[in-house]
Amino acid sequence: MSFKHKLVSFIVSLSLGTLFFLFLFLWIEKQIVVEQEQAATTHLALMSTISKDIQHTLERLDRLDDPVCSSEMLLHMRRENFLSIFIKDIGYSDENGKLLCTAGLGIIVTKSMESEPDYINNYGAKVWVNKALELFDRLHTAVVIKHNAFNVVIEPAEINKFSSMGFDWEIVFNRANHYKHVSGSNNLYVKGIVGRVNLTHAYQFQQCDPESSYCVALSLSAGEFYEKNRLLIAIIIASSFFLTLFLYYFISFKINGFMSISARVKRGVKSNKFFPLFQPIVNIQTGKIVGCEVLARFEDNEGKIFPDEFIPKVRELGLSWEFTEQLVEKSLLRLSESGIDLKGFKVNINIFPSDVSSGKVLKIIDLPYVNDHPIKIVLEIVEDEQLTGKEFANHLEILVQHGFLIAIDDFGTGYSNLNQVSKLSCHILKIDRSFINAMEGGSIRSSLIPYIVQMANELHIDVVAEGVENIMQHQALKNLGILNGQGWLYGKPMSADDLCPIIKHFKI
Ligand SMILES: Nc1nc2c(ncn2[C@@H]2O[C@H](COP(=O)(O)O[C@H]3[C@@H](O)[C@H](n4cnc5c(=O)[nH]c(N)nc54)O[C@@H]3COP(=O)(O)O)[C@@H](O)[C@H]2O)c(=O)[nH]1
């Protein structure tokens, strides 16, 4: 896989891994906010219940017309105290704030004067949040709420339920945007914000109850957050890492598959991306051009793939006929577009032996331009074990009857011999270029050429020498009386635009 593709796999997998991590991390953060929200809602509901209970109790006591601290009044006070689940005690004070009697102690004698309340609540009652009370033999701190002459005493623990939740917290009383600290950590509450508070160092949530005018702030410092979710965060980091790793290999695997020669060839055939080049075939004796061989080429965004690589893939993918069909159509279209006289000009098309055996090749008869063209189509078939099959011979025969010429390609490299070839409807033998290459060294292989030519002549089969690269080979082939040749000496594979002027000038 190329560096570019590795980089793409890395960036994509890292991005997805990071997104996965962020998603889960934000989810944990959200859980904290949800937890804080639930705790705030529950607690404010409790505060509201306590407030209402106290308010109703004080209102009922206010309506009493019993003589001050009489046994009737004390009875009423004890009754209210008993009925309330939050009130610890109820007291009665004179107009100077001097406590005269309580539900718990009865009539008392005390010098204590009323101090300034911490705040006045929403129905006008005075509230002391941490009032020191003398109860029996010791001092006790409590919340005291006083409306007119009656007051009630509340246990601070009733409103301090957050202590056990692991959050830092504060309860404030808010009246017309004047905030009074009630309990918890002083100055934690950020005035004017409801919901999540954006702090860099902590996760904080705030909520208010408009009915009771109490607000709460719940806060968890970043350090506590990581401490609390240490295991979960470790699991998320590990799973994000493994996900990134997995995605990297998965994406690389997919890119590899997508970029493989097989996949590129398949897409090329499906999207008709193969195109033909044409290599001239000349009459060695006269130097005139008699035909050309169609040679397939392929290039996509990834670059070129050469025939030696794509031909086996086309075969493996079972796309041989689709591939050949496209090349036949494209090459005949390009040549016909040139407008030059192609009467008798031979166009050699490579055919896969398997398409001959299966009979797919017979579809060529009905392809566009095949019948209404003045050219002679030569079907080149490489030597192959299938050449000896009965069906193979029958199909070739049908093609011959329809005017196609048959050439055995790469002769001398495969399975057949001239005896087998003679049993087929064959018109041309293309001697493999390994024989021509060997001519200069005068090898045994090249010494077979005259025999092949002689036997071909006896069978009335034309010979084409493949791979003629230099003048020495050309001269030797000419001396052997070989009719046609193909090779770089006469022209490399070229486009139709380059071939057509050559045909115009050098055609027989
Ligand atoms: N079934 C199909 N097979 C095809 C098709 N197009 C090509 N092929 C086969 O692929 C093999 C390689 O082809 P290519 O790389 O195009 O090579 C051809 C010529 O470029 C090359 N050649 C021609 N002259 C010379 C030369 O002087 N020297 C030299 N070293 N090479 C030369 O030979 C190839 C043509 O060979 P052949 O087909 O045997 O005449 C090759 O087997 C092609 O057949 C296709 O469309 N269908």
PDB file of C-alpha atoms in Angstrom, residues 202-346:
ATOM      1  CA  ALA A 202     -15.558  22.003  37.543  1.00  0.00           C
ATOM      2  CA  TYR A 203     -18.836  20.483  36.419  1.00  0.00           C
ATOM      3  CA  GLN A 204     -21.533  22.655  37.980  1.00  0.00           C
ATOM      4  CA  PHE A 205     -25.300  22.583  37.716  1.00  0.00           C
ATOM      5  CA  GLN A 206     -27.768  25.075  39.206  1.00  0.00           C
ATOM      6  CA  GLN A 207     -31.500  25.082  39.615  1.00  0.00           C
ATOM      7  CA  CYS A 208     -34.112  27.265  41.341  1.00  0.00           C
ATOM      8  CA  ASP A 209     -37.597  26.649  42.673  1.00  0.00           C
ATOM      9  CA  PRO A 210     -39.680  29.767  41.930  1.00  0.00           C
ATOM     10  CA  GLU A 211     -42.298  28.798  44.513  1.00  0.00           C
ATOM     11  CA  SER A 212     -39.979  28.552  47.513  1.00  0.00           C
ATOM     12  CA  SER A 213     -37.342  30.966  45.999  1.00  0.00           C
ATOM     13  CA  TYR A 214     -34.555  28.545  46.928  1.00  0.00           C
ATOM     14  CA  CYS A 215     -31.759  27.789  44.493  1.00  0.00           C
ATOM     15  CA  VAL A 216     -29.102  25.087  44.585  1.00  0.00           C
ATOM     16  CA  ALA A 217     -25.698  24.783  42.978  1.00  0.00           C
ATOM     17  CA  LEU A 218     -24.035  21.356  42.735  1.00  0.00           C
ATOM     18  CA  SER A 219     -20.409  21.188  41.745  1.00  0.00           C
ATOM     19  CA  LEU A 220     -17.845  18.487  41.003  1.00  0.00           C
ATOM     20  CA  SER A 221     -14.262  19.573  40.471  1.00  0.00           C
ATOM     21  CA  ALA A 222     -12.386  18.273  37.414  1.00  0.00           C
ATOM     22  CA  GLY A 223     -10.087  16.295  39.697  1.00  0.00           C
ATOM     23  CA  GLU A 224     -13.032  14.680  41.482  1.00  0.00           C
ATOM     24  CA  PHE A 225     -14.662  13.970  38.126  1.00  0.00           C
ATOM     25  CA  TYR A 226     -11.589  12.047  36.898  1.00  0.00           C
ATOM     26  CA  GLU A 227     -11.233  10.330  40.253  1.00  0.00           C
ATOM     27  CA  LYS A 228     -14.883   9.269  40.232  1.00  0.00           C
ATOM     28  CA  ASN A 229     -14.770   7.990  36.607  1.00  0.00           C
ATOM     29  CA  ARG A 230     -11.187   6.738  36.558  1.00  0.00           C
ATOM     30  CA  LEU A 231     -12.013   3.185  35.543  1.00  0.00           C
ATOM     31  CA  LEU A 232     -14.587   4.213  32.945  1.00  0.00           C
ATOM     32  CA  ILE A 233     -12.218   6.736  31.361  1.00  0.00           C
ATOM     33  CA  ALA A 234      -9.454   4.130  31.248  1.00  0.00           C
ATOM     34  CA  ILE A 235     -11.830   1.700  29.507  1.00  0.00           C
ATOM     35  CA  ILE A 236     -12.836   4.390  26.999  1.00  0.00           C
ATOM     36  CA  ILE A 237      -9.216   5.305  26.235  1.00  0.00           C
ATOM     37  CA  ALA A 238      -8.327   1.646  25.743  1.00  0.00           C
ATOM     38  CA  SER A 239     -11.352   0.908  23.565  1.00  0.00           C
ATOM     39  CA  SER A 240     -10.762   4.064  21.494  1.00  0.00           C
ATOM     40  CA  PHE A 241      -7.172   2.966  20.954  1.00  0.00           C
ATOM     41  CA  PHE A 242      -8.178  -0.526  19.874  1.00  0.00           C
ATOM     42  CA  LEU A 243     -10.977   0.842  17.712  1.00  0.00           C
ATOM     43  CA  THR A 244      -8.468   3.161  15.980  1.00  0.00           C
ATOM     44  CA  LEU A 245      -6.114   0.241  15.454  1.00  0.00           C
ATOM     45  CA  PHE A 246      -8.903  -1.966  14.152  1.00  0.00           C
ATOM     46  CA  LEU A 247     -10.167   0.799  11.835  1.00  0.00           C
ATOM     47  CA  TYR A 248      -6.652   1.410  10.540  1.00  0.00           C
ATOM     48  CA  TYR A 249      -6.257  -2.221   9.506  1.00  0.00           C
ATOM     49  CA  PHE A 250      -9.843  -2.480   8.291  1.00  0.00           C
ATOM     50  CA  ILE A 251      -9.569   0.667   6.119  1.00  0.00           C
ATOM     51  CA  SER A 252      -6.127  -0.397   4.861  1.00  0.00           C
ATOM     52  CA  PHE A 253      -7.574  -3.791   3.991  1.00  0.00           C
ATOM     53  CA  LYS A 254     -10.490  -2.169   2.147  1.00  0.00           C
ATOM     54  CA  ILE A 255      -8.218   0.290   0.319  1.00  0.00           C
ATOM     55  CA  ASN A 256      -5.922  -2.587  -0.596  1.00  0.00           C
ATOM     56  CA  GLY A 257      -8.891  -4.474  -1.968  1.00  0.00           C
ATOM     57  CA  PHE A 258     -10.155  -1.415  -3.804  1.00  0.00           C
ATOM     58  CA  MET A 259      -6.714  -0.657  -5.243  1.00  0.00           C
ATOM     59  CA  SER A 260      -5.812  -4.235  -6.098  1.00  0.00           C
ATOM     60  CA  ILE A 261      -5.178  -4.976  -9.747  1.00  0.00           C
ATOM     61  CA  SER A 262      -8.120  -7.334  -9.697  1.00  0.00           C
ATOM     62  CA  ALA A 263     -10.529  -4.640  -8.441  1.00  0.00           C
ATOM     63  CA  ARG A 264      -9.160  -2.002 -10.808  1.00  0.00           C
ATOM     64  CA  VAL A 265      -9.438  -4.370 -13.780  1.00  0.00           C
ATOM     65  CA  LYS A 266     -12.980  -5.298 -12.785  1.00  0.00           C
ATOM     66  CA  ARG A 267     -13.988  -1.618 -12.551  1.00  0.00           C
ATOM     67  CA  GLY A 268     -12.193  -0.970 -15.821  1.00  0.00           C
ATOM     68  CA  VAL A 269     -14.168  -3.627 -17.668  1.00  0.00           C
ATOM     69  CA  LYS A 270     -17.468  -2.629 -16.032  1.00  0.00           C
ATOM     70  CA  SER A 271     -16.934   1.033 -16.866  1.00  0.00           C
ATOM     71  CA  ASN A 272     -15.542   0.356 -20.351  1.00  0.00           C
ATOM     72  CA  LYS A 273     -12.160   1.951 -19.573  1.00  0.00           C
ATOM     73  CA  PHE A 274      -9.910  -0.300 -21.676  1.00  0.00           C
ATOM     74  CA  PHE A 275      -8.827   1.203 -24.952  1.00  0.00           C
ATOM     75  CA  PRO A 276      -7.062  -0.124 -28.046  1.00  0.00           C
ATOM     76  CA  LEU A 277      -3.688   0.658 -29.529  1.00  0.00           C
ATOM     77  CA  PHE A 278      -2.779  -0.640 -32.960  1.00  0.00           C
ATOM     78  CA  GLN A 279       0.522  -2.236 -34.005  1.00  0.00           C
ATOM     79  CA  PRO A 280       1.191  -2.378 -37.739  1.00  0.00           C
ATOM     80  CA  ILE A 281       1.691  -5.694 -39.550  1.00  0.00           C
ATOM     81  CA  VAL A 282       3.704  -5.272 -42.751  1.00  0.00           C
ATOM     82  CA  ASN A 283       4.487  -7.284 -45.822  1.00  0.00           C
ATOM     83  CA  ILE A 284       8.179  -8.034 -45.312  1.00  0.00           C
ATOM     84  CA  GLN A 285       8.762  -8.429 -49.012  1.00  0.00           C
ATOM     85  CA  THR A 286       7.229  -5.090 -50.094  1.00  0.00           C
ATOM     86  CA  GLY A 287       7.317  -3.030 -46.909  1.00  0.00           C
ATOM     87  CA  LYS A 288       3.629  -2.205 -47.335  1.00  0.00           C
ATOM     88  CA  ILE A 289       1.262  -2.230 -44.358  1.00  0.00           C
ATOM     89  CA  VAL A 290      -1.266  -5.054 -44.574  1.00  0.00           C
ATOM     90  CA  GLY A 291      -2.931  -4.909 -41.227  1.00  0.00           C
ATOM     91  CA  CYS A 292      -2.587  -4.234 -37.541  1.00  0.00           C
ATOM     92  CA  GLU A 293      -2.978  -5.997 -34.221  1.00  0.00           C
ATOM     93  CA  VAL A 294      -5.327  -4.517 -31.632  1.00  0.00           C
ATOM     94  CA  LEU A 295      -3.565  -4.381 -28.268  1.00  0.00           C
ATOM     95  CA  ALA A 296      -5.482  -3.405 -25.140  1.00  0.00           C
ATOM     96  CA  ARG A 297      -4.283  -0.715 -22.763  1.00  0.00           C
ATOM     97  CA  PHE A 298      -5.500   0.488 -19.382  1.00  0.00           C
ATOM     98  CA  GLU A 299      -4.942   3.506 -17.177  1.00  0.00           C
ATOM     99  CA  ASP A 300      -6.932   4.773 -14.207  1.00  0.00           C
ATOM    100  CA  ASN A 301      -6.325   7.334 -11.457  1.00  0.00           C
ATOM    101  CA  GLU A 302      -3.790   5.000  -9.854  1.00  0.00           C
ATOM    102  CA  GLY A 303      -1.770   4.707 -13.051  1.00  0.00           C
ATOM    103  CA  LYS A 304      -1.188   2.190 -15.827  1.00  0.00           C
ATOM    104  CA  ILE A 305      -1.617  -1.554 -15.659  1.00  0.00           C
ATOM    105  CA  PHE A 306       0.184  -3.501 -18.368  1.00  0.00           C
ATOM    106  CA  PRO A 307      -1.378  -6.316 -20.434  1.00  0.00           C
ATOM    107  CA  ASP A 308       0.818  -8.989 -18.865  1.00  0.00           C
ATOM    108  CA  GLU A 309      -0.849  -8.098 -15.543  1.00  0.00           C
ATOM    109  CA  PHE A 310      -4.427  -7.357 -16.595  1.00  0.00           C
ATOM    110  CA  ILE A 311      -4.942 -10.154 -19.155  1.00  0.00           C
ATOM    111  CA  PRO A 312      -4.620 -12.952 -16.523  1.00  0.00           C
ATOM    112  CA  LYS A 313      -6.941 -10.950 -14.191  1.00  0.00           C
ATOM    113  CA  VAL A 314      -9.562 -10.508 -16.909  1.00  0.00           C
ATOM    114  CA  ARG A 315      -9.435 -14.260 -17.405  1.00  0.00           C
ATOM    115  CA  GLU A 316      -9.631 -14.991 -13.636  1.00  0.00           C
ATOM    116  CA  LEU A 317     -12.567 -12.617 -13.210  1.00  0.00           C
ATOM    117  CA  GLY A 318     -14.476 -14.374 -15.980  1.00  0.00           C
ATOM    118  CA  LEU A 319     -14.803 -11.096 -17.895  1.00  0.00           C
ATOM    119  CA  SER A 320     -12.939 -12.180 -21.021  1.00  0.00           C
ATOM    120  CA  TRP A 321     -15.781 -11.784 -23.454  1.00  0.00           C
ATOM    121  CA  GLU A 322     -17.050  -8.457 -22.078  1.00  0.00           C
ATOM    122  CA  PHE A 323     -13.474  -7.205 -22.329  1.00  0.00           C
ATOM    123  CA  THR A 324     -12.944  -8.426 -25.909  1.00  0.00           C
ATOM    124  CA  GLU A 325     -16.317  -7.086 -27.030  1.00  0.00           C
ATOM    125  CA  GLN A 326     -15.429  -3.577 -25.809  1.00  0.00           C
ATOM    126  CA  LEU A 327     -12.110  -3.657 -27.661  1.00  0.00           C
ATOM    127  CA  VAL A 328     -13.654  -4.925 -30.884  1.00  0.00           C
ATOM    128  CA  GLU A 329     -16.276  -2.164 -30.829  1.00  0.00           C
ATOM    129  CA  LYS A 330     -13.829   0.596 -29.890  1.00  0.00           C
ATOM    130  CA  SER A 331     -11.137  -0.393 -32.368  1.00  0.00           C
ATOM    131  CA  LEU A 332     -13.529  -0.784 -35.309  1.00  0.00           C
ATOM    132  CA  LEU A 333     -15.213   2.518 -34.422  1.00  0.00           C
ATOM    133  CA  ARG A 334     -11.860   4.364 -34.289  1.00  0.00           C
ATOM    134  CA  LEU A 335     -10.721   2.928 -37.623  1.00  0.00           C
ATOM    135  CA  SER A 336     -14.042   3.646 -39.339  1.00  0.00           C
ATOM    136  CA  GLU A 337     -14.005   7.221 -37.996  1.00  0.00           C
ATOM    137  CA  SER A 338     -10.707   7.807 -39.854  1.00  0.00           C
ATOM    138  CA  GLY A 339     -12.524   7.798 -43.174  1.00  0.00           C
ATOM    139  CA  ILE A 340      -9.601   6.122 -45.008  1.00  0.00           C
ATOM    140  CA  ASP A 341     -10.016   3.261 -47.449  1.00  0.00           C
ATOM    141  CA  LEU A 342      -9.582   0.064 -45.412  1.00  0.00           C
ATOM    142  CA  LYS A 343     -10.678  -2.420 -48.026  1.00  0.00           C
ATOM    143  CA  GLY A 344      -8.851  -5.703 -47.452  1.00  0.00           C
ATOM    144  CA  PHE A 345      -6.989  -4.273 -44.419  1.00  0.00           C
ATOM    145  CA  LYS A 346      -6.557  -6.912 -41.730  1.00  0.00           C
TER     146      LYS A 346
END
